[in-house]
PDB file of C-alpha atoms in Angstrom:
ATOM      1  CA  MET A   1       0.000   0.000   0.000  1.00  0.00           C
ATOM      2  CA  THR A   2       1.258   3.438  -0.859  1.00  0.00           C
ATOM      3  CA  GLN A   3       0.371   6.706   0.795  1.00  0.00           C
ATOM      4  CA  LEU A   4      -1.955   8.800  -1.344  1.00  0.00           C
ATOM      5  CA  SER A   5      -0.875  12.305  -2.278  1.00  0.00           C
ATOM      6  CA  VAL A   6      -2.151  15.111  -4.450  1.00  0.00           C
ATOM      7  CA  GLY A   7       0.489  14.250  -7.039  1.00  0.00           C
ATOM      8  CA  LYS A   8      -0.596  10.599  -7.257  1.00  0.00           C
ATOM      9  CA  GLY A   9      -4.217  11.691  -7.517  1.00  0.00           C
ATOM     10  CA  MET A  10      -3.344  14.134 -10.279  1.00  0.00           C
ATOM     11  CA  LEU A  11      -1.407  11.464 -12.183  1.00  0.00           C
ATOM     12  CA  MET A  12      -4.264   8.987 -11.873  1.00  0.00           C
ATOM     13  CA  GLY A  13      -6.721  11.683 -12.929  1.00  0.00           C
ATOM     14  CA  PHE A  14      -4.585  12.476 -15.968  1.00  0.00           C
ATOM     15  CA  LEU A  15      -4.480   8.810 -16.982  1.00  0.00           C
ATOM     16  CA  ILE A  16      -8.216   8.325 -16.462  1.00  0.00           C
ATOM     17  CA  SER A  17      -8.961  11.532 -18.381  1.00  0.00           C
ATOM     18  CA  GLY A  18      -6.821  10.397 -21.291  1.00  0.00           C
ATOM     19  CA  ALA A  19      -8.481   6.984 -21.362  1.00  0.00           C
ATOM     20  CA  GLY A  20     -11.938   8.566 -21.167  1.00  0.00           C
ATOM     21  CA  ALA A  21     -11.201  11.002 -23.994  1.00  0.00           C
ATOM     22  CA  ILE A  22      -9.818   8.204 -26.181  1.00  0.00           C
ATOM     23  CA  CYS A  23     -12.847   6.052 -25.380  1.00  0.00           C
ATOM     24  CA  MET A  24     -15.232   8.856 -26.371  1.00  0.00           C
ATOM     25  CA  ALA A  25     -13.332   9.586 -29.597  1.00  0.00           C
ATOM     26  CA  VAL A  26     -12.937   5.988 -30.746  1.00  0.00           C
ATOM     27  CA  LEU A  27     -16.316   4.613 -29.706  1.00  0.00           C
ATOM     28  CA  GLY A  28     -18.149   7.805 -30.664  1.00  0.00           C
ATOM     29  CA  VAL A  29     -18.117   6.629 -34.257  1.00  0.00           C
ATOM     30  CA  VAL A  30     -20.062   3.475 -33.391  1.00  0.00           C
ATOM     31  CA  PHE A  31     -22.319   4.331 -30.428  1.00  0.00           C
ATOM     32  CA  SER A  32     -24.843   7.065 -29.769  1.00  0.00           C
ATOM     33  CA  LEU A  33     -24.112   9.741 -27.194  1.00  0.00           C
ATOM     34  CA  VAL A  34     -26.082   8.480 -24.166  1.00  0.00           C
ATOM     35  CA  PRO A  35     -24.648   4.928 -23.992  1.00  0.00           C
ATOM     36  CA  LEU A  36     -21.219   6.311 -24.809  1.00  0.00           C
ATOM     37  CA  VAL A  37     -21.340   8.825 -21.952  1.00  0.00           C
ATOM     38  CA  LYS A  38     -22.567   6.143 -19.549  1.00  0.00           C
ATOM     39  CA  PHE A  39     -19.880   3.682 -20.651  1.00  0.00           C
ATOM     40  CA  THR A  40     -17.111   6.282 -20.379  1.00  0.00           C
ATOM     41  CA  ALA A  41     -18.329   7.454 -16.979  1.00  0.00           C
ATOM     42  CA  SER A  42     -18.471   3.843 -15.776  1.00  0.00           C
ATOM     43  CA  LEU A  43     -14.957   3.176 -17.031  1.00  0.00           C
ATOM     44  CA  CYS A  44     -13.600   6.329 -15.365  1.00  0.00           C
ATOM     45  CA  CYS A  45     -15.445   5.676 -12.107  1.00  0.00           C
ATOM     46  CA  ILE A  46     -14.378   2.052 -11.688  1.00  0.00           C
ATOM     47  CA  SER A  47     -10.782   2.988 -12.512  1.00  0.00           C
ATOM     48  CA  TYR A  48     -10.782   5.698  -9.868  1.00  0.00           C
ATOM     49  CA  LEU A  49     -12.555   3.499  -7.315  1.00  0.00           C
ATOM     50  CA  LEU A  50     -10.015   0.719  -7.816  1.00  0.00           C
ATOM     51  CA  PHE A  51      -7.268   3.307  -7.330  1.00  0.00           C
ATOM     52  CA  LEU A  52      -8.892   4.471  -4.081  1.00  0.00           C
ATOM     53  CA  VAL A  53      -9.548   0.992  -2.735  1.00  0.00           C
ATOM     54  CA  THR A  54      -6.112  -0.407  -3.532  1.00  0.00           C
ATOM     55  CA  ASN A  55      -4.426   2.590  -1.894  1.00  0.00           C
ATOM     56  CA  SER A  56      -6.520   2.346   1.260  1.00  0.00           C
ATOM     57  CA  PRO A  57      -5.183   1.064   4.572  1.00  0.00           C
ATOM     58  CA  ALA A  58      -8.403  -0.957   4.988  1.00  0.00           C
ATOM     59  CA  LYS A  59      -8.220  -4.453   3.553  1.00  0.00           C
ATOM     60  CA  VAL A  60     -11.817  -5.547   4.129  1.00  0.00           C
ATOM     61  CA  GLY A  61     -14.781  -4.963   1.891  1.00  0.00           C
ATOM     62  CA  ARG A  62     -12.906  -4.408  -1.357  1.00  0.00           C
ATOM     63  CA  TRP A  63     -14.812  -7.036  -3.312  1.00  0.00           C
ATOM     64  CA  VAL A  64     -18.088  -5.907  -1.791  1.00  0.00           C
ATOM     65  CA  THR A  65     -17.319  -2.335  -2.857  1.00  0.00           C
ATOM     66  CA  VAL A  66     -16.727  -3.408  -6.452  1.00  0.00           C
ATOM     67  CA  LEU A  67     -19.847  -5.615  -6.387  1.00  0.00           C
ATOM     68  CA  VAL A  68     -22.026  -2.789  -5.030  1.00  0.00           C
ATOM     69  CA  TRP A  69     -20.597  -0.440  -7.667  1.00  0.00           C
ATOM     70  CA  GLY A  70     -21.423  -2.990 -10.385  1.00  0.00           C
ATOM     71  CA  ILE A  71     -24.977  -3.498  -9.177  1.00  0.00           C
ATOM     72  CA  LEU A  72     -25.732   0.224  -8.786  1.00  0.00           C
ATOM     73  CA  THR A  73     -24.117   1.028 -12.117  1.00  0.00           C
ATOM     74  CA  THR A  74     -26.120  -1.672 -13.910  1.00  0.00           C
ATOM     75  CA  VAL A  75     -29.421  -0.641 -12.340  1.00  0.00           C
ATOM     76  CA  THR A  76     -28.927   3.078 -12.990  1.00  0.00           C
ATOM     77  CA  TRP A  77     -27.618   2.398 -16.516  1.00  0.00           C
ATOM     78  CA  TYR A  78     -30.940   0.850 -17.522  1.00  0.00           C
ATOM     79  CA  PHE A  79     -33.431   2.705 -15.360  1.00  0.00           C
ATOM     80  CA  ALA A  80     -32.054   6.203 -14.767  1.00  0.00           C
ATOM     81  CA  PRO A  81     -31.546   9.198 -17.013  1.00  0.00           C
ATOM     82  CA  THR A  82     -27.971  10.172 -17.801  1.00  0.00           C
ATOM     83  CA  LEU A  83     -27.786  12.984 -15.253  1.00  0.00           C
ATOM     84  CA  LEU A  84     -28.908  10.692 -12.429  1.00  0.00           C
ATOM     85  CA  PHE A  85     -26.491   8.022 -13.637  1.00  0.00           C
ATOM     86  CA  LEU A  86     -23.587  10.493 -13.486  1.00  0.00           C
ATOM     87  CA  SER A  87     -24.712  11.686 -10.051  1.00  0.00           C
ATOM     88  CA  VAL A  88     -24.707   8.101  -8.770  1.00  0.00           C
ATOM     89  CA  GLN A  89     -21.172   7.595 -10.101  1.00  0.00           C
ATOM     90  CA  ILE A  90     -19.955  10.750  -8.333  1.00  0.00           C
ATOM     91  CA  GLY A  91     -21.826   9.717  -5.193  1.00  0.00           C
ATOM     92  CA  LEU A  92     -20.130   6.323  -5.247  1.00  0.00           C
ATOM     93  CA  ILE A  93     -16.717   7.976  -5.516  1.00  0.00           C
ATOM     94  CA  TRP A  94     -17.580  10.139  -2.507  1.00  0.00           C
ATOM     95  CA  LEU A  95     -18.928   7.178  -0.539  1.00  0.00           C
ATOM     96  CA  VAL A  96     -15.845   5.030  -1.149  1.00  0.00           C
ATOM     97  CA  ARG A  97     -13.534   7.874  -0.154  1.00  0.00           C
ATOM     98  CA  SER A  98     -15.611   8.526   2.953  1.00  0.00           C
ATOM     99  CA  LEU A  99     -15.549   4.885   3.993  1.00  0.00           C
ATOM    100  CA  TYR A 100     -11.944   4.090   3.105  1.00  0.00           C
ATOM    101  CA  HIS A 101     -10.055   7.331   3.636  1.00  0.00           C
ATOM    102  CA  HIS A 102     -11.853   9.532   6.180  1.00  0.00           C
ATOM    103  CA  ASN A 103     -12.037   9.092   9.943  1.00  0.00           C
ATOM    104  CA  THR A 104     -14.768  11.583  10.818  1.00  0.00           C
ATOM    105  CA  VAL A 105     -18.189  12.579   9.560  1.00  0.00           C
ATOM    106  CA  LEU A 106     -17.021  16.175   9.227  1.00  0.00           C
ATOM    107  CA  ALA A 107     -14.175  15.116   6.922  1.00  0.00           C
ATOM    108  CA  ALA A 108     -16.668  13.132   4.829  1.00  0.00           C
ATOM    109  CA  LEU A 109     -18.933  16.196   4.590  1.00  0.00           C
ATOM    110  CA  PHE A 110     -16.020  18.330   3.433  1.00  0.00           C
ATOM    111  CA  ASP A 111     -15.311  15.623   0.854  1.00  0.00           C
ATOM    112  CA  LEU A 112     -18.932  15.828  -0.317  1.00  0.00           C
ATOM    113  CA  LEU A 113     -18.496  19.567  -0.824  1.00  0.00           C
ATOM    114  CA  LEU A 114     -15.289  18.872  -2.730  1.00  0.00           C
ATOM    115  CA  SER A 115     -17.127  16.407  -4.978  1.00  0.00           C
ATOM    116  CA  GLY A 116     -19.811  18.995  -5.703  1.00  0.00           C
ATOM    117  CA  PHE A 117     -17.154  21.572  -6.507  1.00  0.00           C
ATOM    118  CA  ALA A 118     -15.392  19.066  -8.783  1.00  0.00           C
ATOM    119  CA  LEU A 119     -18.643  18.534 -10.658  1.00  0.00           C
ATOM    120  CA  ALA A 120     -19.151  22.291 -11.017  1.00  0.00           C
ATOM    121  CA  VAL A 121     -15.601  22.701 -12.335  1.00  0.00           C
ATOM    122  CA  ALA A 122     -16.123  19.865 -14.827  1.00  0.00           C
ATOM    123  CA  VAL A 123     -19.372  21.407 -16.078  1.00  0.00           C
ATOM    124  CA  TRP A 124     -17.629  24.776 -16.440  1.00  0.00           C
ATOM    125  CA  ALA A 125     -14.701  23.193 -18.312  1.00  0.00           C
ATOM    126  CA  THR A 126     -17.124  21.403 -20.628  1.00  0.00           C
ATOM    127  CA  SER A 127     -19.048  24.568 -21.391  1.00  0.00           C
ATOM    128  CA  GLU A 128     -15.888  26.581 -22.041  1.00  0.00           C
ATOM    129  CA  THR A 129     -13.791  24.084 -24.003  1.00  0.00           C
ATOM    130  CA  HIS A 130     -16.150  21.353 -25.267  1.00  0.00           C
ATOM    131  CA  SER A 131     -13.305  18.938 -24.535  1.00  0.00           C
ATOM    132  CA  VAL A 132     -13.955  15.586 -22.883  1.00  0.00           C
ATOM    133  CA  PHE A 133     -10.344  15.361 -21.756  1.00  0.00           C
ATOM    134  CA  LEU A 134     -10.361  18.792 -20.102  1.00  0.00           C
ATOM    135  CA  ALA A 135     -13.726  18.158 -18.450  1.00  0.00           C
ATOM    136  CA  LEU A 136     -12.528  14.858 -16.978  1.00  0.00           C
ATOM    137  CA  TRP A 137      -9.116  16.284 -16.119  1.00  0.00           C
ATOM    138  CA  SER A 138     -10.720  19.235 -14.314  1.00  0.00           C
ATOM    139  CA  PHE A 139     -12.989  16.884 -12.381  1.00  0.00           C
ATOM    140  CA  PHE A 140     -10.205  14.557 -11.281  1.00  0.00           C
ATOM    141  CA  LEU A 141      -7.804  17.422 -10.621  1.00  0.00           C
ATOM    142  CA  VAL A 142     -10.185  18.796  -8.001  1.00  0.00           C
ATOM    143  CA  GLN A 143     -10.871  15.272  -6.720  1.00  0.00           C
ATOM    144  CA  ALA A 144      -7.133  14.811  -6.088  1.00  0.00           C
ATOM    145  CA  LEU A 145      -7.361  17.477  -3.384  1.00  0.00           C
ATOM    146  CA  PHE A 146      -9.301  15.171  -1.048  1.00  0.00           C
ATOM    147  CA  VAL A 147      -6.051  14.091   0.618  1.00  0.00           C
ATOM    148  CA  LEU A 148      -5.709  17.635   1.986  1.00  0.00           C
ATOM    149  CA  ILE A 149      -8.908  17.344   4.044  1.00  0.00           C
ATOM    150  CA  PRO A 150      -7.858  17.179   7.703  1.00  0.00           C
ATOM    151  CA  GLN A 151      -8.928  13.958   9.400  1.00  0.00           C
ATOM    152  CA  ASN A 152      -8.973  15.168  12.995  1.00  0.00           C
ATOM    153  CA  ILE A 153     -10.928  18.384  13.023  1.00  0.00           C
ATOM    154  CA  HIS A 154     -11.270  19.623  16.597  1.00  0.00           C
ATOM    155  CA  ARG A 155     -12.764  22.759  18.017  1.00  0.00           C
ATOM    156  CA  SER A 156     -10.198  24.708  19.924  1.00  0.00           C
ATOM    157  CA  ASN A 157     -11.215  25.730  23.411  1.00  0.00           C
ATOM    158  CA  THR A 158      -9.345  28.890  24.288  1.00  0.00           C
ATOM    159  CA  THR A 159     -10.958  29.459  27.699  1.00  0.00           C
ATOM    160  CA  HIS A 160      -9.830  26.180  29.294  1.00  0.00           C
ATOM    161  CA  SER A 161      -6.664  24.229  28.867  1.00  0.00           C
ATOM    162  CA  SER A 162      -6.882  20.486  28.258  1.00  0.00           C
ATOM    163  CA  LYS A 163      -5.238  19.907  31.661  1.00  0.00           C
ATOM    164  CA  SER A 164      -7.895  21.714  33.648  1.00  0.00           C
ATOM    165  CA  ARG A 165      -9.198  20.020  36.767  1.00  0.00           C
ATOM    166  CA  PHE A 166     -12.574  19.395  35.154  1.00  0.00           C
ATOM    167  CA  ASP A 167     -11.023  17.544  32.200  1.00  0.00           C
ATOM    168  CA  VAL A 168      -8.925  15.391  34.537  1.00  0.00           C
ATOM    169  CA  ALA A 169     -11.992  14.586  36.654  1.00  0.00           C
ATOM    170  CA  GLN A 170     -14.037  13.759  33.550  1.00  0.00           C
ATOM    171  CA  ARG A 171     -11.369  11.384  32.201  1.00  0.00           C
ATOM    172  CA  THR A 172     -11.076   9.718  35.625  1.00  0.00           C
ATOM    173  CA  ALA A 173     -14.848   9.222  35.802  1.00  0.00           C
ATOM    174  CA  GLU A 174     -14.983   7.807  32.269  1.00  0.00           C
ATOM    175  CA  ALA A 175     -12.159   5.385  33.058  1.00  0.00           C
ATOM    176  CA  ALA A 176     -13.994   4.262  36.221  1.00  0.00           C
ATOM    177  CA  LEU A 177     -17.182   3.663  34.207  1.00  0.00           C
ATOM    178  CA  ARG A 178     -15.255   1.623  31.632  1.00  0.00           C
ATOM    179  CA  ARG A 179     -13.714  -0.504  34.395  1.00  0.00           C
ATOM    180  CA  LEU A 180     -17.173  -1.101  35.911  1.00  0.00           C
ATOM    181  CA  ALA A 181     -18.650  -1.984  32.523  1.00  0.00           C
ATOM    182  CA  ASN A 182     -15.891  -4.522  31.829  1.00  0.00           C
ATOM    183  CA  GLN A 183     -16.395  -6.431  35.118  1.00  0.00           C
TER     184      GLN A 183
END
């Protein structure tokens, strides 16, 4: 397992963007737009999810994650409009990052905001450039920033130090309760 960084995320995003752009260009001759967009989004999403899962410290649930992705992708492919399908793919990316890479709910919520911002940037890049590569690259470039989300977000208490008598008494009481509960 390697430690994730912004640079590794950017490199993976670049590779996925290139593959997605090539997929759209080559298969665009044969397939209509809606199945092509869904296929390309699925290819990009599973590539990124495999990148996230294989670079996670958690070793459990990897196959289940891929299975759940496959089931949700298949169901939404056939029964959901394209916009909902793309939203589910982005939601799955957020969910996997939240489960595998974040320790707190607050970090996961910041990641959700980051995913929404990534989508907005991708839509902007699409409207300005009409380039699949730049839209995907913009999306994954912003997504690479998730490693900068702090995992231990604490409120600072400036009026009391952590060694105040109340804090010591509270920790002592909690330890006593744990000892009683374990007997």
